[in-house]
PDB file of C-alpha atoms and ligand atoms in Angstrom:
ATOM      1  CA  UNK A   1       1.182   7.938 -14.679  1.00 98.00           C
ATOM      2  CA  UNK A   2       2.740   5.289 -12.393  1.00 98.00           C
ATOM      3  CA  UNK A   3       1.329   3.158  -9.504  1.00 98.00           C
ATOM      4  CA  UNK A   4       4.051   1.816  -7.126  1.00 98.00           C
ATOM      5  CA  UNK A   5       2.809  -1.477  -5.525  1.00 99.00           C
ATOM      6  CA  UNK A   6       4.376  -3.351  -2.946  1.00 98.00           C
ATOM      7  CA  UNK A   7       4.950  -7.238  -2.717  1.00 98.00           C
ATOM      8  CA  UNK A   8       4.684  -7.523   1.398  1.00 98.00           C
ATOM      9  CA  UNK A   9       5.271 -11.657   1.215  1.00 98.00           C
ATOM     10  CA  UNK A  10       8.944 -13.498   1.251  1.00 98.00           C
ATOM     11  CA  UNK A  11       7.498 -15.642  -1.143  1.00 98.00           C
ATOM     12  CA  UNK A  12       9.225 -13.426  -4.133  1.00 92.00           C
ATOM     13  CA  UNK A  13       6.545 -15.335  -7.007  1.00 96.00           C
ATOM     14  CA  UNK A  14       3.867 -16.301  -4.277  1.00 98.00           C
ATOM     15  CA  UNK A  15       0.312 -14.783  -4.327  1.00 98.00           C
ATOM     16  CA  UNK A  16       0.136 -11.698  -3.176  1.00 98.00           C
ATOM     17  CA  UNK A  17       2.744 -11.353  -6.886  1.00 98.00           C
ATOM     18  CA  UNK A  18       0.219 -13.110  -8.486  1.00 98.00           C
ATOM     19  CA  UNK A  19      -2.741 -10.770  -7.099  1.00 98.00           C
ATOM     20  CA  UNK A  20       0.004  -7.589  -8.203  1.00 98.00           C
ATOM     21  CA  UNK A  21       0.379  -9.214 -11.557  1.00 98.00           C
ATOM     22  CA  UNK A  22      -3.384  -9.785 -12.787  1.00 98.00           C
ATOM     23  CA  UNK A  23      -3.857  -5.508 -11.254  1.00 98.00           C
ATOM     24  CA  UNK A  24      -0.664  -4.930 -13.748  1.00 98.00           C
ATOM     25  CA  UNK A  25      -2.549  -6.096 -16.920  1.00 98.00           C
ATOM     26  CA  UNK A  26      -5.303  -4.249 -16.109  1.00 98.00           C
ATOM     27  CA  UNK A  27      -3.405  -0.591 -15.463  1.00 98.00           C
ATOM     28  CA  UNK A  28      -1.011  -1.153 -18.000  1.00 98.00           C
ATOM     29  CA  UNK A  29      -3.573  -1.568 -20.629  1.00 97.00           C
ATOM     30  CA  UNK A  30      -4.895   1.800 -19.470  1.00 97.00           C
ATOM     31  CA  UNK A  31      -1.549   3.241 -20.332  1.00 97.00           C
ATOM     32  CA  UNK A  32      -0.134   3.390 -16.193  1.00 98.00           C
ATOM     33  CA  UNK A  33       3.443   2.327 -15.386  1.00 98.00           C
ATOM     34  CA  UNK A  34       3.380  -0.603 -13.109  1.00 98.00           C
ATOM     35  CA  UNK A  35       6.829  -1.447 -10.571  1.00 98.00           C
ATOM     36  CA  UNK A  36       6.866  -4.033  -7.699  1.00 98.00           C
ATOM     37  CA  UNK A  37       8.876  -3.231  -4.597  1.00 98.00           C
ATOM     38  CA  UNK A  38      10.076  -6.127  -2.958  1.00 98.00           C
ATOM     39  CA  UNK A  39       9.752  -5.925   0.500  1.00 98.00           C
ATOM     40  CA  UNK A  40       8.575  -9.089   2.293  1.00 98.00           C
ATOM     41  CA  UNK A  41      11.804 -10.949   1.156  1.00 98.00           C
ATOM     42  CA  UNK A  42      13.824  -8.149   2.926  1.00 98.00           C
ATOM     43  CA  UNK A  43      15.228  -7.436   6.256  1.00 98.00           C
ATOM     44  CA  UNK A  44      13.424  -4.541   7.824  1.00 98.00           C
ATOM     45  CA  UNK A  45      13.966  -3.058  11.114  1.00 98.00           C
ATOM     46  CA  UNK A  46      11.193  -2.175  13.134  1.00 98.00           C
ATOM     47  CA  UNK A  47      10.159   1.734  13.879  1.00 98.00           C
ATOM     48  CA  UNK A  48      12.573   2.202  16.798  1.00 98.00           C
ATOM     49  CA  UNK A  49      10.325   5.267  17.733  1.00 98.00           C
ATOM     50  CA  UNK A  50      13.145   7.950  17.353  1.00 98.00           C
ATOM     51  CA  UNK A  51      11.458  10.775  16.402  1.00 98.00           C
ATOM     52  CA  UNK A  52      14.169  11.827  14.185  1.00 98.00           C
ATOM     53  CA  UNK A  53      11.788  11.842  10.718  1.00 98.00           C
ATOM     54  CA  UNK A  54       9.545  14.339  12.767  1.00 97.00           C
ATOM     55  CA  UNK A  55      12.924  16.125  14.336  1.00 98.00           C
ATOM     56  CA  UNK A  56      14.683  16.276  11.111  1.00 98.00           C
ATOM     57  CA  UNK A  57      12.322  16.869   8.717  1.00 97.00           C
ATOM     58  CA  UNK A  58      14.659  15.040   5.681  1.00 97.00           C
ATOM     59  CA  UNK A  59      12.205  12.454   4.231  1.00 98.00           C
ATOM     60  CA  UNK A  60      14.299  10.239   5.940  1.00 98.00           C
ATOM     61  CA  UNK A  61      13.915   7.201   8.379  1.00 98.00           C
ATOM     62  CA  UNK A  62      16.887   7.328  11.041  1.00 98.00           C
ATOM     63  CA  UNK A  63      17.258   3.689   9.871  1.00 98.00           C
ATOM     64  CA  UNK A  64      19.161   4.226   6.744  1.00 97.00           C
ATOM     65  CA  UNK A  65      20.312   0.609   6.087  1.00 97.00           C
ATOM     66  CA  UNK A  66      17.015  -1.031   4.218  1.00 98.00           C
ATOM     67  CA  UNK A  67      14.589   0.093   1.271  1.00 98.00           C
ATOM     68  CA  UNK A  68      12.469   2.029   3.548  1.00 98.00           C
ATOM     69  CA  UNK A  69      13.747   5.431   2.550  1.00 98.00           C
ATOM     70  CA  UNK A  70      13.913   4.561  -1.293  1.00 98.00           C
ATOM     71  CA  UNK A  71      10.469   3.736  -0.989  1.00 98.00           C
ATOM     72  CA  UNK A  72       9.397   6.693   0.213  1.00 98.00           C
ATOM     73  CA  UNK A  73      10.742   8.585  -2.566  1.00 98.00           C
ATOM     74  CA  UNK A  74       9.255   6.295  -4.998  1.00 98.00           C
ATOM     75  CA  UNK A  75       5.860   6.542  -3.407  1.00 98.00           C
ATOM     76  CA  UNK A  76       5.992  10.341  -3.095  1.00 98.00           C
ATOM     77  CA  UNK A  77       6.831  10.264  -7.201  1.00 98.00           C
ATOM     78  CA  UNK A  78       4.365   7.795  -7.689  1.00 98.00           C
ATOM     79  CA  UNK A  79       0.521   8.442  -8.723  1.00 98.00           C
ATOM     80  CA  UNK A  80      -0.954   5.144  -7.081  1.00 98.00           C
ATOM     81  CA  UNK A  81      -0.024   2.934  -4.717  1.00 99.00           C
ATOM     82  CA  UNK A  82      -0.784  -0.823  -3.958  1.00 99.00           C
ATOM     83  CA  UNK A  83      -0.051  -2.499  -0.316  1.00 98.00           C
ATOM     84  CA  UNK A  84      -0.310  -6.206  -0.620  1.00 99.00           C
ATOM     85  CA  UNK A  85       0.428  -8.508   1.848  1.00 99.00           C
ATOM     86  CA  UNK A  86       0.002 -12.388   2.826  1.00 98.00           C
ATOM     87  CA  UNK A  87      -2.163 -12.981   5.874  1.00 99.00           C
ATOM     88  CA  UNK A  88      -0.371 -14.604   8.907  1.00 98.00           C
ATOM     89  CA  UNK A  89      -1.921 -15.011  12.077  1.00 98.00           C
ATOM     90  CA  UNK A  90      -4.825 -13.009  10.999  1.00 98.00           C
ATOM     91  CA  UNK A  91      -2.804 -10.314  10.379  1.00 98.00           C
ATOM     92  CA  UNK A  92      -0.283  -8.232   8.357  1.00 99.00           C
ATOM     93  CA  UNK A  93       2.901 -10.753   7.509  1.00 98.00           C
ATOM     94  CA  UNK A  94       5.426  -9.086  10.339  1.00 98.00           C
ATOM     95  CA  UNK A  95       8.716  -7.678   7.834  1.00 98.00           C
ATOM     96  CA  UNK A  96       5.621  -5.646   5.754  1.00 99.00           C
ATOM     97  CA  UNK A  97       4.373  -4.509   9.027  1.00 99.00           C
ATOM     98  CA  UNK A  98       7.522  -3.051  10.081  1.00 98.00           C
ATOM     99  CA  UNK A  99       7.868  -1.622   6.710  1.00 99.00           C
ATOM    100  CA  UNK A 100       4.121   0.161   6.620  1.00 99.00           C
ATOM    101  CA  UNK A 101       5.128   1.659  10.511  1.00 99.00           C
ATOM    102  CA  UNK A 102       8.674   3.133   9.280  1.00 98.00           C
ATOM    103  CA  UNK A 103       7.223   4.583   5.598  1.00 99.00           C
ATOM    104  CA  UNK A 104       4.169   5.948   6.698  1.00 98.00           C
ATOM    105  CA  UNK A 105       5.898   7.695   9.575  1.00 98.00           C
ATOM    106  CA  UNK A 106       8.008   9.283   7.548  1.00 98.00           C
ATOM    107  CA  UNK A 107       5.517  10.065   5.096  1.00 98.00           C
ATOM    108  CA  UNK A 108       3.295  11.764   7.844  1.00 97.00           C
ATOM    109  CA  UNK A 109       6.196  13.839   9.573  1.00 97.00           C
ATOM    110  CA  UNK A 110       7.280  15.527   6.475  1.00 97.00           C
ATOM    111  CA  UNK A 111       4.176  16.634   5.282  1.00 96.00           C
ATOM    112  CA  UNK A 112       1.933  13.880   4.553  1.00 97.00           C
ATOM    113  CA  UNK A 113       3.541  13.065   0.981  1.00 98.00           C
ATOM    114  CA  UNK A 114       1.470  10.656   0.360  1.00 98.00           C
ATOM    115  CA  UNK A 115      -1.599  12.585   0.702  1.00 98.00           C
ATOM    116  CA  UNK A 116      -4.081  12.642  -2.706  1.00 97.00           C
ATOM    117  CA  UNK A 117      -2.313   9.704  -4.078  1.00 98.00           C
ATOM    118  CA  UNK A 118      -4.212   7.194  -5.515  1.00 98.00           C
ATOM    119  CA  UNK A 119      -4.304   3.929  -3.206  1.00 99.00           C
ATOM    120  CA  UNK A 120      -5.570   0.353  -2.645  1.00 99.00           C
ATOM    121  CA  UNK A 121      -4.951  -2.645  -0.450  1.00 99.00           C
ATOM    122  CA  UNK A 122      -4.581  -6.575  -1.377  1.00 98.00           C
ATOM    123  CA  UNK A 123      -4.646  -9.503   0.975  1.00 98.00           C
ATOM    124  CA  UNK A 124      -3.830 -13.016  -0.186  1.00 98.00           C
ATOM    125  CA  UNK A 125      -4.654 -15.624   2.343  1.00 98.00           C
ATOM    126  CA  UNK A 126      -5.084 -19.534   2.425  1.00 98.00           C
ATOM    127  CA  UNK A 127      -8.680 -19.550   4.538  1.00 98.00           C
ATOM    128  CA  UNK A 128      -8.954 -16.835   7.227  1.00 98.00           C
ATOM    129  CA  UNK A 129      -8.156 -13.603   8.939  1.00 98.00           C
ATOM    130  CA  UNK A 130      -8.332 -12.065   5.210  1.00 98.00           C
ATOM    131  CA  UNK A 131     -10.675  -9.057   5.999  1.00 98.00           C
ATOM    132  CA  UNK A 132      -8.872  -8.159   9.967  1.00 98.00           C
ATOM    133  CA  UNK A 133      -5.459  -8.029   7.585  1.00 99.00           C
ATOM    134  CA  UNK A 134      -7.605  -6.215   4.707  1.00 98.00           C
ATOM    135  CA  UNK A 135      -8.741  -3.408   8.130  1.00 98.00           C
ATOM    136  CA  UNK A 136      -5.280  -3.616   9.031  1.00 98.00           C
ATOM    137  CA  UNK A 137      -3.939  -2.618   5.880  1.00 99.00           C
ATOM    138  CA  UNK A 138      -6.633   0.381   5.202  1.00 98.00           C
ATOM    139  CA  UNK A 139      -5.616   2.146   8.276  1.00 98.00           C
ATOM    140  CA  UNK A 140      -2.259   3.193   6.998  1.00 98.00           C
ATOM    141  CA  UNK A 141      -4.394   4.717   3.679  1.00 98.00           C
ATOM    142  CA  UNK A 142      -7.159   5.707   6.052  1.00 98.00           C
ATOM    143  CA  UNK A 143      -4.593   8.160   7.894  1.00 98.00           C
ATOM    144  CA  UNK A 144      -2.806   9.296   4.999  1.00 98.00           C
ATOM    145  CA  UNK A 145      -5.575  11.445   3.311  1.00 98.00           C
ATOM    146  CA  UNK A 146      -5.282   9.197   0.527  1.00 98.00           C
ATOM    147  CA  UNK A 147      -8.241   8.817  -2.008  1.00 98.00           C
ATOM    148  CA  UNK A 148      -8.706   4.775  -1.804  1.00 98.00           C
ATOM    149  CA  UNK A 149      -9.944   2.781  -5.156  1.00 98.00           C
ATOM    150  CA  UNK A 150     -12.569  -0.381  -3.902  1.00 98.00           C
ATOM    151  CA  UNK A 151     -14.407  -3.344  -6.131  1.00 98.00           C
ATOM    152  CA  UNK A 152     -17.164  -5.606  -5.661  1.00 98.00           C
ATOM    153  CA  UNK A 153     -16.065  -7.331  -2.962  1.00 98.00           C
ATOM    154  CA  UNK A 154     -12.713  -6.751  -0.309  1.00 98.00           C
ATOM    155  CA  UNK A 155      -9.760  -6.968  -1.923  1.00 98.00           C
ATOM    156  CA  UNK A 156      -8.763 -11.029  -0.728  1.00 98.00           C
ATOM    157  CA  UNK A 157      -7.474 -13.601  -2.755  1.00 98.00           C
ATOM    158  CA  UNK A 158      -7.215 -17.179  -2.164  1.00 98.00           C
ATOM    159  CA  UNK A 159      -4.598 -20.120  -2.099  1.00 98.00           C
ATOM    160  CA  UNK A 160      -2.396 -21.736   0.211  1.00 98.00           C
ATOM    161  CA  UNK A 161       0.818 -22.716  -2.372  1.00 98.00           C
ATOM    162  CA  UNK A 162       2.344 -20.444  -4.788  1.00 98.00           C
ATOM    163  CA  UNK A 163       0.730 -19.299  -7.725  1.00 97.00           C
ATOM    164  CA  UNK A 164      -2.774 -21.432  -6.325  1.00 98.00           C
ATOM    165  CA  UNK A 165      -4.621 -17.955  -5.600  1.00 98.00           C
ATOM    166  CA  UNK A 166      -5.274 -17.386 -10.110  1.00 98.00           C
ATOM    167  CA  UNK A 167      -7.340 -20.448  -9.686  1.00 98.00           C
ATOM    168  CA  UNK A 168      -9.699 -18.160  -7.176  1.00 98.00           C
ATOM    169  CA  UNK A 169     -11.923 -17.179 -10.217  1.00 98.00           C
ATOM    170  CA  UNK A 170     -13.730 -14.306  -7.333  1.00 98.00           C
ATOM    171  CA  UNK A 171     -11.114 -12.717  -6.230  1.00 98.00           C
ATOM    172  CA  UNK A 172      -9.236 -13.039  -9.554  1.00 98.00           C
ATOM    173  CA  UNK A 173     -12.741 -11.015 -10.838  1.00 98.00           C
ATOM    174  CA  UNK A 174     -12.296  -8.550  -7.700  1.00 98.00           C
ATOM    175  CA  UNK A 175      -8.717  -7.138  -8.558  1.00 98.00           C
ATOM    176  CA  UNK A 176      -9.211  -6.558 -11.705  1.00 98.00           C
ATOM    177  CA  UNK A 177     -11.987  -4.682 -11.063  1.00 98.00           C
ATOM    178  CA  UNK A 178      -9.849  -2.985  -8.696  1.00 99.00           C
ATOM    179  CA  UNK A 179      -7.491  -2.213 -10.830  1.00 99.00           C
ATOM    180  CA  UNK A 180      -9.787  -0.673 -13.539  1.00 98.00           C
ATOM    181  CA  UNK A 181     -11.742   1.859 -11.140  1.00 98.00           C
ATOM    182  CA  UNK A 182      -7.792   2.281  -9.927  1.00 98.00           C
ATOM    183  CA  UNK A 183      -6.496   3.089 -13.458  1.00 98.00           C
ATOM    184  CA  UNK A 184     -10.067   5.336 -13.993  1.00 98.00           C
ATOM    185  CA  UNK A 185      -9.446   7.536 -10.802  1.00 98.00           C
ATOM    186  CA  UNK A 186      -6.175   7.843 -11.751  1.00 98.00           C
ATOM    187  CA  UNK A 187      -6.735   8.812 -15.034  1.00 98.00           C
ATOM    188  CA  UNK A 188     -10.013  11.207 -14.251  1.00 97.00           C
ATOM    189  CA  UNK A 189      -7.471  12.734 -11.979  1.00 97.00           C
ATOM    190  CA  UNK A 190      -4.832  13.836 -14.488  1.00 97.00           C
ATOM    191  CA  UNK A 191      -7.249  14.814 -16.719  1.00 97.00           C
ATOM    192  CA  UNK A 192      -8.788  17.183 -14.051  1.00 97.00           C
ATOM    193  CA  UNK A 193      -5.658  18.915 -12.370  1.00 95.00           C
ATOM    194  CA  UNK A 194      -5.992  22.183 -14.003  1.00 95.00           C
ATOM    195  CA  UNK A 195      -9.853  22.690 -13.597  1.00 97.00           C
ATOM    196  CA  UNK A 196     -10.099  20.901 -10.561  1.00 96.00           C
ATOM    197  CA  UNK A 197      -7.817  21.910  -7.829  1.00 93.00           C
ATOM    198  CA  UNK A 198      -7.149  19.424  -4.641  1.00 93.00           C
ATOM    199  CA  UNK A 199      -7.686  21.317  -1.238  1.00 95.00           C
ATOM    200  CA  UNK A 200      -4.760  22.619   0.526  1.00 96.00           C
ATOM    201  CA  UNK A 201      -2.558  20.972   2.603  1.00 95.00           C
ATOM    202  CA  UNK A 202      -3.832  21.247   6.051  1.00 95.00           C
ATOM    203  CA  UNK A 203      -1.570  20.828   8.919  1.00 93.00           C
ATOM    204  CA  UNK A 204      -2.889  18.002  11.505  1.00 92.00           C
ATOM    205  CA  UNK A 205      -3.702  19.278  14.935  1.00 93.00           C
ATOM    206  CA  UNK A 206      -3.253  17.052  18.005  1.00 90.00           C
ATOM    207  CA  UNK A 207      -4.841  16.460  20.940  1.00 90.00           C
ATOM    208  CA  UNK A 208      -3.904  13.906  23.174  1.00 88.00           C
ATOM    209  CA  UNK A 209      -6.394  14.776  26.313  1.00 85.00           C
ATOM    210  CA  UNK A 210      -3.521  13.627  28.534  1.00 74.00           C
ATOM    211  CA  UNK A 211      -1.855  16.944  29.585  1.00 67.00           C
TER     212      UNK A 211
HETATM  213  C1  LIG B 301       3.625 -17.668   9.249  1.00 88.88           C
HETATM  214  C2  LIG B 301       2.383 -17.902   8.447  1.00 88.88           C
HETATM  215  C3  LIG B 301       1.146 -17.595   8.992  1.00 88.88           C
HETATM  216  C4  LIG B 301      -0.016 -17.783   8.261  1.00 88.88           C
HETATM  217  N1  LIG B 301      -1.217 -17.463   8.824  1.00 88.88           N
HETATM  218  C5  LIG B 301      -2.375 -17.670   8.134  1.00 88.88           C
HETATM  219  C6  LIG B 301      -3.642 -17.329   8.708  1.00 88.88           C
HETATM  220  O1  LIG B 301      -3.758 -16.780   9.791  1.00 88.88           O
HETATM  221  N2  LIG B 301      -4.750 -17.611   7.971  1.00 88.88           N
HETATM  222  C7  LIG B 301      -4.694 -18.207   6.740  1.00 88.88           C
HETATM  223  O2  LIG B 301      -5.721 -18.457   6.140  1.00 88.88           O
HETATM  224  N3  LIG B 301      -3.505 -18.468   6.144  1.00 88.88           N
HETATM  225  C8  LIG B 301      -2.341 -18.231   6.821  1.00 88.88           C
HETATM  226  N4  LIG B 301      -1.129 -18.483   6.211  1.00 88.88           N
HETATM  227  C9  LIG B 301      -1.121 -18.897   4.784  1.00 88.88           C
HETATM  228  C10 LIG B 301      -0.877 -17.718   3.829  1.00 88.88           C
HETATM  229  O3  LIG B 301      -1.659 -16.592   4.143  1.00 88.88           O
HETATM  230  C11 LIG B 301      -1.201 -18.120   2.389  1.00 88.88           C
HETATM  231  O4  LIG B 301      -0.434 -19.257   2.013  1.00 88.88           O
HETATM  232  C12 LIG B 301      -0.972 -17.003   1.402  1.00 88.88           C
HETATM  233  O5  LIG B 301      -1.451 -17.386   0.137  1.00 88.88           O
HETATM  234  C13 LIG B 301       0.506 -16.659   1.297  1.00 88.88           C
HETATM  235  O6  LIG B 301       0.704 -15.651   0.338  1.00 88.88           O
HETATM  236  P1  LIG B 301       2.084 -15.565  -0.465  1.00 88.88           P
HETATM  237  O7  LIG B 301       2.145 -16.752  -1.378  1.00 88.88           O
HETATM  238  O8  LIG B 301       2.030 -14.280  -1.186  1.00 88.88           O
HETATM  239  O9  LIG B 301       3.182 -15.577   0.557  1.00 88.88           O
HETATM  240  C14 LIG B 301       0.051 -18.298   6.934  1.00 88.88           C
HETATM  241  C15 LIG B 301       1.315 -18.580   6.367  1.00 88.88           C
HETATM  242  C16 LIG B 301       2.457 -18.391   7.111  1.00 88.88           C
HETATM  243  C17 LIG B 301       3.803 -18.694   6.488  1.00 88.88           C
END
């Protein structure tokens, strides 16, 4: 069992890796693999709006150049997944944004391969705009037919400087909560795939009223 869970902030040991690291304790001691993927600290194109993942059907972004497309393999592999990012302007920090647009696409044009995956969101944020990023963030899950893990409160940490959000005793108390009822589905899951099959894939119909 793995959960993939990606670091949306440049800030490579800021808090949104400290709010990954305290879920990590928590689902390794229930015996799931843990990895970060870097992205926040990365250059990442925008979705140009192509097409070409829904054209060409590879699992493939038309942008070949940044960890987009690696990520969607890992993802696919993958039996959780974490989004995390740092608030700015009330909102998702802009290279994770660009990265959530371009892997989800993807994901969605080939077949939804992310679909029945285990999945949660994480927000760190100095003061506010933590639950509009928190929305933000759930939409991408929301649309994904994923089966998303909550706690006792929204997933939001808090602290301005690096490292400052483990001193938020709450939201420390929230993830790891998370991350338990995270490791539990997962597990439950596993345990269940033979006597409990998923439903079938079901291919999305559209209707756009404009004709
Ligand atoms: C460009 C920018 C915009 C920000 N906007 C907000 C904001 O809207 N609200 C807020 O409370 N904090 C804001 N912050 C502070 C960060 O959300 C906060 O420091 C957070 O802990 C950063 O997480 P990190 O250490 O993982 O990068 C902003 C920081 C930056 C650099």
């Amino acid at each position: 069992m793995k959960v993939i869970a990606i670091n949306g902030s440049p800030r490579k040991l800021g808090n949104t890796y400290n709010a990954l690291k305290i879920m990590e304790q928590e689902l390794i001691s229930a015996n799931i693999d843990f990895e970060i993927l870097e992205v926040g600290n990365k250059k990442i194109h925008g979705c140009m709006a192509c097409r070409k993942c829904i054209e060409n059907k590879n699992r493939k972004c038309s942008i070949d150049n940044d960890i987009v497309n690696l990520a969607v393999e890992k993802i696919s592999e993958a039996d959780g997944l974490i989004i995390a990012s740092p608030v700015y302007y009330s909102g998702i920090a802009g290279t994770m944004k660009c990265f959530l647009d371009r892997t989800f696409y993807v994901a969605g044009a080939n077949g939804a391969l992310f679909r029945q995956k285990v999945a949660t969101t994480v927000v760190a944020v100095r003061r506010s705009g933590g639950s509009t990023t928190f929305d933000a963030l759930n939409h991408f899950l929301n649309v994904s037919e994923m089966i998303i893990v909550s706690s006792n409160y929204w997933n939001i940490i808090h602290g301005r400087n690096e490292g400052e959000a483990t001193q938020d005793t709450e939201g420390v108390q929230t993830l790891k909560l998370l991350a338990k009822n995270m490791a539990w589905i997962i597990n439950m899951k596993e345990a269940t795939k033979l006597t409990i099959p998923p439903p079938e894939f079901v291919k999305k119909e559209y209707m756009s009223f404009i004709r």
